[in-house]
mmCIF file of C-alpha atoms in Angstrom:
data_model
loop_
_atom_site.group_PDB
_atom_site.id
_atom_site.type_symbol
_atom_site.label_atom_id
_atom_site.label_comp_id
_atom_site.label_asym_id
_atom_site.label_seq_id
_atom_site.Cartn_x
_atom_site.Cartn_y
_atom_site.Cartn_z
ATOM 1 C CA UNK A 1155 23.902 -29.132 16.403
ATOM 2 C CA UNK A 1156 20.323 -30.575 17.220
ATOM 3 C CA UNK A 1157 21.333 -31.144 20.961
ATOM 4 C CA UNK A 1158 22.558 -27.654 20.727
ATOM 5 C CA UNK A 1159 19.098 -26.261 19.438
ATOM 6 C CA UNK A 1160 17.161 -28.321 21.853
ATOM 7 C CA UNK A 1161 19.004 -26.826 24.711
ATOM 8 C CA UNK A 1162 18.422 -23.463 23.542
ATOM 9 C CA UNK A 1163 14.831 -23.881 23.180
ATOM 10 C CA UNK A 1164 14.879 -25.278 26.781
ATOM 11 C CA UNK A 1165 16.771 -22.295 28.356
ATOM 12 C CA UNK A 1166 14.367 -20.071 26.341
ATOM 13 C CA UNK A 1167 11.320 -21.765 27.491
ATOM 14 C CA UNK A 1168 12.683 -21.433 31.127
ATOM 15 C CA UNK A 1169 13.045 -17.997 30.978
ATOM 16 C CA UNK A 1170 9.534 -17.304 29.341
ATOM 17 C CA UNK A 1171 7.871 -19.413 32.100
ATOM 18 C CA UNK A 1172 9.995 -17.793 35.027
ATOM 19 C CA UNK A 1173 8.779 -14.539 33.390
ATOM 20 C CA UNK A 1174 5.204 -15.363 33.301
ATOM 21 C CA UNK A 1175 5.292 -16.492 36.756
ATOM 22 C CA UNK A 1176 6.873 -13.371 38.155
ATOM 23 C CA UNK A 1177 4.116 -11.010 36.704
ATOM 24 C CA UNK A 1178 2.200 -9.283 38.969
ATOM 25 C CA UNK A 1179 -1.510 -9.891 39.358
ATOM 26 C CA UNK A 1180 -3.935 -7.824 37.014
ATOM 27 C CA UNK A 1181 -4.875 -4.395 38.547
ATOM 28 C CA UNK A 1182 -2.134 -3.796 41.042
ATOM 29 C CA UNK A 1183 0.812 -2.181 39.389
ATOM 30 C CA UNK A 1184 4.164 -1.588 41.226
ATOM 31 C CA UNK A 1185 4.221 2.508 40.703
ATOM 32 C CA UNK A 1186 0.840 4.252 40.683
ATOM 33 C CA UNK A 1187 2.228 8.053 41.423
ATOM 34 C CA UNK A 1188 2.002 8.948 37.685
ATOM 35 C CA UNK A 1189 -1.648 7.574 36.812
ATOM 36 C CA UNK A 1190 -3.318 8.884 40.130
ATOM 37 C CA UNK A 1191 -1.657 12.361 39.057
ATOM 38 C CA UNK A 1192 -3.372 11.799 35.801
ATOM 39 C CA UNK A 1193 -6.718 10.988 36.911
ATOM 40 C CA UNK A 1194 -6.953 13.817 39.610
ATOM 41 C CA UNK A 1195 -5.521 16.552 37.942
ATOM 42 C CA UNK A 1196 -5.615 16.251 33.972
ATOM 43 C CA UNK A 1197 -9.245 17.072 33.790
ATOM 44 C CA UNK A 1198 -8.695 20.426 35.698
ATOM 45 C CA UNK A 1199 -5.205 21.253 34.430
ATOM 46 C CA UNK A 1200 -6.144 20.680 30.540
ATOM 47 C CA UNK A 1201 -9.834 21.287 30.864
ATOM 48 C CA UNK A 1202 -10.446 18.302 28.741
ATOM 49 C CA UNK A 1203 -12.997 15.702 29.578
ATOM 50 C CA UNK A 1204 -10.973 13.268 27.386
ATOM 51 C CA UNK A 1205 -8.224 12.355 29.579
ATOM 52 C CA UNK A 1206 -6.406 10.184 26.692
ATOM 53 C CA UNK A 1207 -6.689 13.383 24.401
ATOM 54 C CA UNK A 1208 -4.894 15.459 27.006
ATOM 55 C CA UNK A 1209 -2.344 13.064 27.541
ATOM 56 C CA UNK A 1210 -1.809 12.658 24.076
ATOM 57 C CA UNK A 1211 -1.781 16.439 23.056
ATOM 58 C CA UNK A 1212 -0.519 18.118 26.102
ATOM 59 C CA UNK A 1213 1.383 15.865 28.705
ATOM 60 C CA UNK A 1214 3.009 14.007 25.788
ATOM 61 C CA UNK A 1215 2.678 16.624 22.873
ATOM 62 C CA UNK A 1216 6.386 15.779 21.810
ATOM 63 C CA UNK A 1217 5.461 12.102 20.879
ATOM 64 C CA UNK A 1218 2.250 13.222 18.788
ATOM 65 C CA UNK A 1219 4.981 15.715 17.033
ATOM 66 C CA UNK A 1220 7.251 12.819 16.610
ATOM 67 C CA UNK A 1221 4.355 10.507 14.964
ATOM 68 C CA UNK A 1222 3.314 13.417 12.550
ATOM 69 C CA UNK A 1223 7.035 14.003 11.809
ATOM 70 C CA UNK A 1224 7.199 10.344 10.659
ATOM 71 C CA UNK A 1225 3.987 10.275 8.491
ATOM 72 C CA UNK A 1226 5.873 13.602 6.774
ATOM 73 C CA UNK A 1227 8.846 11.728 6.177
ATOM 74 C CA UNK A 1228 7.168 8.558 5.065
ATOM 75 C CA UNK A 1229 5.044 10.944 2.482
ATOM 76 C CA UNK A 1230 8.386 12.281 1.279
ATOM 77 C CA UNK A 1231 9.861 9.022 0.727
ATOM 78 C CA UNK A 1232 6.906 8.236 -1.450
ATOM 79 C CA UNK A 1233 6.639 11.088 -3.404
ATOM 80 C CA UNK A 1234 10.651 10.729 -4.064
ATOM 81 C CA UNK A 1235 9.848 7.165 -5.058
ATOM 82 C CA UNK A 1236 7.140 7.971 -7.796
ATOM 83 C CA UNK A 1237 8.443 10.929 -9.089
ATOM 84 C CA UNK A 1238 8.257 9.575 -12.677
ATOM 85 C CA UNK A 1239 11.040 9.946 -15.074
ATOM 86 C CA UNK A 1240 13.756 12.651 -15.611
ATOM 87 C CA UNK A 1241 12.545 15.253 -17.962
ATOM 88 C CA UNK A 1242 14.977 15.619 -20.739
ATOM 89 C CA UNK B 352 -6.808 0.799 -12.950
ATOM 90 C CA UNK B 353 -10.113 0.005 -14.531
ATOM 91 C CA UNK B 354 -13.126 1.639 -13.297
ATOM 92 C CA UNK B 355 -16.218 0.131 -12.067
ATOM 93 C CA UNK B 356 -19.843 0.559 -13.051
ATOM 94 C CA UNK B 357 -22.141 3.255 -12.892
ATOM 95 C CA UNK B 358 -24.209 1.989 -10.049
ATOM 96 C CA UNK B 359 -21.011 1.674 -8.029
ATOM 97 C CA UNK B 360 -20.093 5.342 -9.006
ATOM 98 C CA UNK B 361 -23.151 6.766 -7.793
ATOM 99 C CA UNK B 362 -23.372 4.989 -4.639
ATOM 100 C CA UNK B 363 -19.752 5.967 -3.857
ATOM 101 C CA UNK B 364 -20.567 9.674 -4.317
ATOM 102 C CA UNK B 365 -23.954 9.255 -2.181
ATOM 103 C CA UNK B 366 -21.878 7.654 0.685
ATOM 104 C CA UNK B 367 -19.212 9.841 0.412
ATOM 105 C CA UNK B 368 -20.314 13.044 1.812
ATOM 106 C CA UNK B 369 -21.911 11.175 5.311
ATOM 107 C CA UNK B 370 -18.545 9.321 5.479
ATOM 108 C CA UNK B 371 -16.752 12.848 5.298
ATOM 109 C CA UNK B 372 -19.015 14.398 7.703
ATOM 110 C CA UNK B 373 -18.369 11.525 10.297
ATOM 111 C CA UNK B 374 -14.511 11.775 9.932
ATOM 112 C CA UNK B 375 -14.836 15.551 10.737
ATOM 113 C CA UNK B 376 -17.031 14.798 13.377
ATOM 114 C CA UNK B 377 -14.407 12.580 15.023
ATOM 115 C CA UNK B 378 -11.793 14.922 14.589
ATOM 116 C CA UNK B 379 -13.851 18.123 16.031
ATOM 117 C CA UNK B 380 -14.717 16.013 19.032
ATOM 118 C CA UNK B 381 -11.317 14.682 19.836
ATOM 119 C CA UNK B 382 -11.116 16.348 22.984
ATOM 120 C CA UNK B 383 -14.798 14.874 24.350
ATOM 121 C CA UNK B 384 -15.210 11.433 22.767
ATOM 122 C CA UNK B 385 -12.787 8.763 21.797
ATOM 123 C CA UNK B 386 -10.949 9.263 18.716
ATOM 124 C CA UNK B 387 -9.048 12.282 17.460
ATOM 125 C CA UNK B 388 -6.907 13.793 14.856
ATOM 126 C CA UNK B 389 -5.122 10.667 13.525
ATOM 127 C CA UNK B 390 -8.221 8.544 13.709
ATOM 128 C CA UNK B 391 -10.560 11.172 12.088
ATOM 129 C CA UNK B 392 -8.059 11.666 9.330
ATOM 130 C CA UNK B 393 -7.875 8.129 8.504
ATOM 131 C CA UNK B 394 -11.539 7.974 8.251
ATOM 132 C CA UNK B 395 -11.402 10.756 5.720
ATOM 133 C CA UNK B 396 -8.709 9.201 3.703
ATOM 134 C CA UNK B 397 -10.505 5.898 3.324
ATOM 135 C CA UNK B 398 -13.450 8.151 1.509
ATOM 136 C CA UNK B 399 -11.142 8.984 -0.977
ATOM 137 C CA UNK B 400 -10.029 5.213 -0.982
ATOM 138 C CA UNK B 401 -13.685 4.296 -2.064
ATOM 139 C CA UNK B 402 -13.454 7.157 -4.621
ATOM 140 C CA UNK B 403 -10.248 5.818 -6.073
ATOM 141 C CA UNK B 404 -11.531 2.221 -6.093
ATOM 142 C CA UNK B 405 -14.962 3.019 -7.717
ATOM 143 C CA UNK B 406 -13.599 5.545 -10.305
ATOM 144 C CA UNK B 407 -10.048 4.339 -11.246
ATOM 145 C CA UNK B 408 -8.199 6.214 -13.721
ATOM 146 C CA UNK B 409 -11.011 9.151 -13.745
ATOM 147 C CA UNK B 410 -10.167 9.769 -10.274
ATOM 148 C CA UNK B 411 -6.756 11.144 -11.454
ATOM 149 C CA UNK B 412 -7.873 14.615 -12.091
ATOM 150 C CA UNK B 413 -10.631 14.999 -9.235
ATOM 151 C CA UNK B 414 -7.644 15.599 -6.611
ATOM 152 C CA UNK B 415 -4.651 18.357 -6.940
ATOM 153 C CA UNK B 416 -1.795 16.422 -5.522
ATOM 154 C CA UNK B 417 0.181 19.675 -5.064
ATOM 155 C CA UNK B 418 -2.696 21.354 -3.076
ATOM 156 C CA UNK B 419 -2.746 18.220 -0.844
ATOM 157 C CA UNK B 420 0.962 18.196 -0.315
ATOM 158 C CA UNK B 421 0.881 21.860 0.475
ATOM 159 C CA UNK B 422 -1.954 21.647 2.891
ATOM 160 C CA UNK B 423 0.000 18.767 4.659
ATOM 161 C CA UNK B 424 2.907 20.613 4.988
ATOM 162 C CA UNK B 425 1.238 23.711 6.376
ATOM 163 C CA UNK B 426 -0.919 21.672 9.120
ATOM 164 C CA UNK B 427 2.353 20.369 10.355
ATOM 165 C CA UNK B 428 3.706 23.668 10.366
ATOM 166 C CA UNK B 429 0.773 24.963 12.193
ATOM 167 C CA UNK B 430 1.351 22.389 14.608
ATOM 168 C CA UNK B 431 4.686 23.352 15.340
ATOM 169 C CA UNK B 432 3.869 26.958 15.493
ATOM 170 C CA UNK B 433 1.017 26.279 18.037
ATOM 171 C CA UNK B 434 3.532 24.343 20.207
ATOM 172 C CA UNK B 435 6.053 27.187 19.824
ATOM 173 C CA UNK B 436 3.327 29.521 21.167
ATOM 174 C CA UNK B 437 3.373 28.473 24.546
ATOM 175 C CA UNK B 438 7.287 28.864 25.187
ATOM 176 C CA UNK B 439 6.544 31.581 27.688
ATOM 177 C CA UNK B 440 5.978 28.579 30.031
ATOM 178 C CA UNK B 441 7.353 25.310 28.251
ATOM 179 C CA UNK B 442 7.309 24.018 24.483
ATOM 180 C CA UNK B 443 3.707 22.601 24.123
ATOM 181 C CA UNK B 444 2.541 24.298 26.735
ATOM 182 C CA UNK B 445 -1.509 24.232 26.871
ATOM 183 C CA UNK B 446 -1.718 28.316 26.955
ATOM 184 C CA UNK B 447 -5.342 28.545 26.184
ATOM 185 C CA UNK B 448 -6.781 26.309 28.697
ATOM 186 C CA UNK B 449 -8.822 27.665 31.624
ATOM 187 C CA UNK B 450 -8.102 31.004 29.984
ATOM 188 C CA UNK B 451 -11.631 32.181 29.209
ATOM 189 C CA UNK B 452 -10.838 32.943 25.529
ATOM 190 C CA UNK B 453 -11.084 30.671 22.720
ATOM 191 C CA UNK B 454 -11.799 27.018 23.870
ATOM 192 C CA UNK B 455 -10.900 28.395 27.244
ATOM 193 C CA UNK B 456 -13.604 27.478 29.622
ATOM 194 C CA UNK B 457 -12.580 25.565 32.638
ATOM 195 C CA UNK B 458 -13.974 22.140 33.299
ATOM 196 C CA UNK B 459 -15.232 20.577 37.040
ATOM 197 C CA UNK B 460 -13.797 17.355 38.046
ATOM 198 C CA UNK B 461 -15.981 14.428 37.875
ATOM 199 C CA UNK B 462 -18.457 13.110 34.968
ATOM 200 C CA UNK B 463 -20.426 16.122 33.941
ATOM 201 C CA UNK B 464 -21.957 17.403 30.577
ATOM 202 C CA UNK B 465 -19.072 18.035 27.728
ATOM 203 C CA UNK B 466 -18.870 21.517 26.292
ATOM 204 C CA UNK B 467 -16.850 22.111 22.949
ATOM 205 C CA UNK B 468 -15.641 25.166 24.173
ATOM 206 C CA UNK B 469 -13.227 23.416 26.307
ATOM 207 C CA UNK B 470 -9.617 22.095 26.573
ATOM 208 C CA UNK B 471 -7.352 25.092 24.995
ATOM 209 C CA UNK B 472 -5.144 24.103 22.253
ATOM 210 C CA UNK B 473 -5.919 20.451 22.136
ATOM 211 C CA UNK B 474 -9.022 20.880 19.602
ATOM 212 C CA UNK B 475 -6.912 23.258 17.552
ATOM 213 C CA UNK B 476 -3.945 20.478 17.338
ATOM 214 C CA UNK B 477 -6.503 17.758 16.578
ATOM 215 C CA UNK B 478 -7.825 19.592 13.554
ATOM 216 C CA UNK B 479 -4.005 20.254 12.285
ATOM 217 C CA UNK B 480 -3.158 16.497 12.588
ATOM 218 C CA UNK B 481 -6.430 15.532 11.178
ATOM 219 C CA UNK B 482 -5.495 17.631 8.259
ATOM 220 C CA UNK B 483 -1.944 16.444 8.174
ATOM 221 C CA UNK B 484 -3.056 12.535 8.503
ATOM 222 C CA UNK B 485 -5.749 12.721 5.958
ATOM 223 C CA UNK B 486 -3.892 14.608 3.208
ATOM 224 C CA UNK B 487 -0.733 12.471 3.698
ATOM 225 C CA UNK B 488 -2.637 9.160 3.254
ATOM 226 C CA UNK B 489 -4.537 10.463 0.302
ATOM 227 C CA UNK B 490 -1.012 11.502 -1.562
ATOM 228 C CA UNK B 491 0.438 8.177 -0.942
ATOM 229 C CA UNK B 492 -3.006 6.598 -2.537
ATOM 230 C CA UNK B 493 -2.932 8.974 -5.320
ATOM 231 C CA UNK B 494 0.646 8.364 -6.156
ATOM 232 C CA UNK B 495 0.785 4.746 -5.734
ATOM 233 C CA UNK B 496 -2.303 4.180 -7.805
ATOM 234 C CA UNK B 497 -1.361 6.419 -11.012
ATOM 235 C CA UNK B 498 2.331 7.415 -11.077
ATOM 236 C CA UNK B 499 5.091 5.119 -12.202
ATOM 237 C CA UNK B 500 8.048 4.138 -10.113
ATOM 238 C CA UNK B 501 11.072 6.215 -11.195
ATOM 239 C CA UNK B 502 13.616 4.805 -13.502
ATOM 240 C CA UNK B 503 16.043 6.212 -11.320
ATOM 241 C CA UNK B 504 15.087 4.814 -8.074
ATOM 242 C CA UNK B 505 17.828 2.994 -5.867
ATOM 243 C CA UNK B 506 20.828 4.487 -7.950
#
């Protein structure tokens, strides 16, 4: 059993080191089409000086809607849990 | 939960107004500076956390739970409504940007002066999300401080 654990750790470490060696150098991603589109057009298309805000609320607004809905569901759960005793 | 001394209470009340103003500033300038609805909403909710810590059980009657709940629901409804208003082109379409109407001034490319009257629906959505987040976190704190867990929870 102990030998199996050691072998598992060695295999896991091998894959981790292989992934670390295969990483691309910082600042040179494989695909840059999306970033360049946002940097060039986001300021003019959404008329917003903050490109992060234009992505969060315009290009990926559905994601923000999901986050707000998650918060709403959390509050609903807390209200349900702390609703007190049942009136007689 | 016990309340704190008179010094802490007065200091909390003095600090409360500038902190809420700072949260509102972060929300209102979400399309110009780092920050936005979520961050500003959390700042406002932390102001109420300060109030709850300083006042203890007395803070139970300071805020209306039902009113906060209604405000939160209305803010989320307003967000979806604003998203649906852009349906002529697509869901969540920024129909106010570059239109010349409210928040409709256009922005040139590059680093220039920032005007608050820009970015279309983004500032409106920031305000609604800020209202929703601040009300949601305040309700959670209010309930966890003052209410008991239901006897029928988990059945």
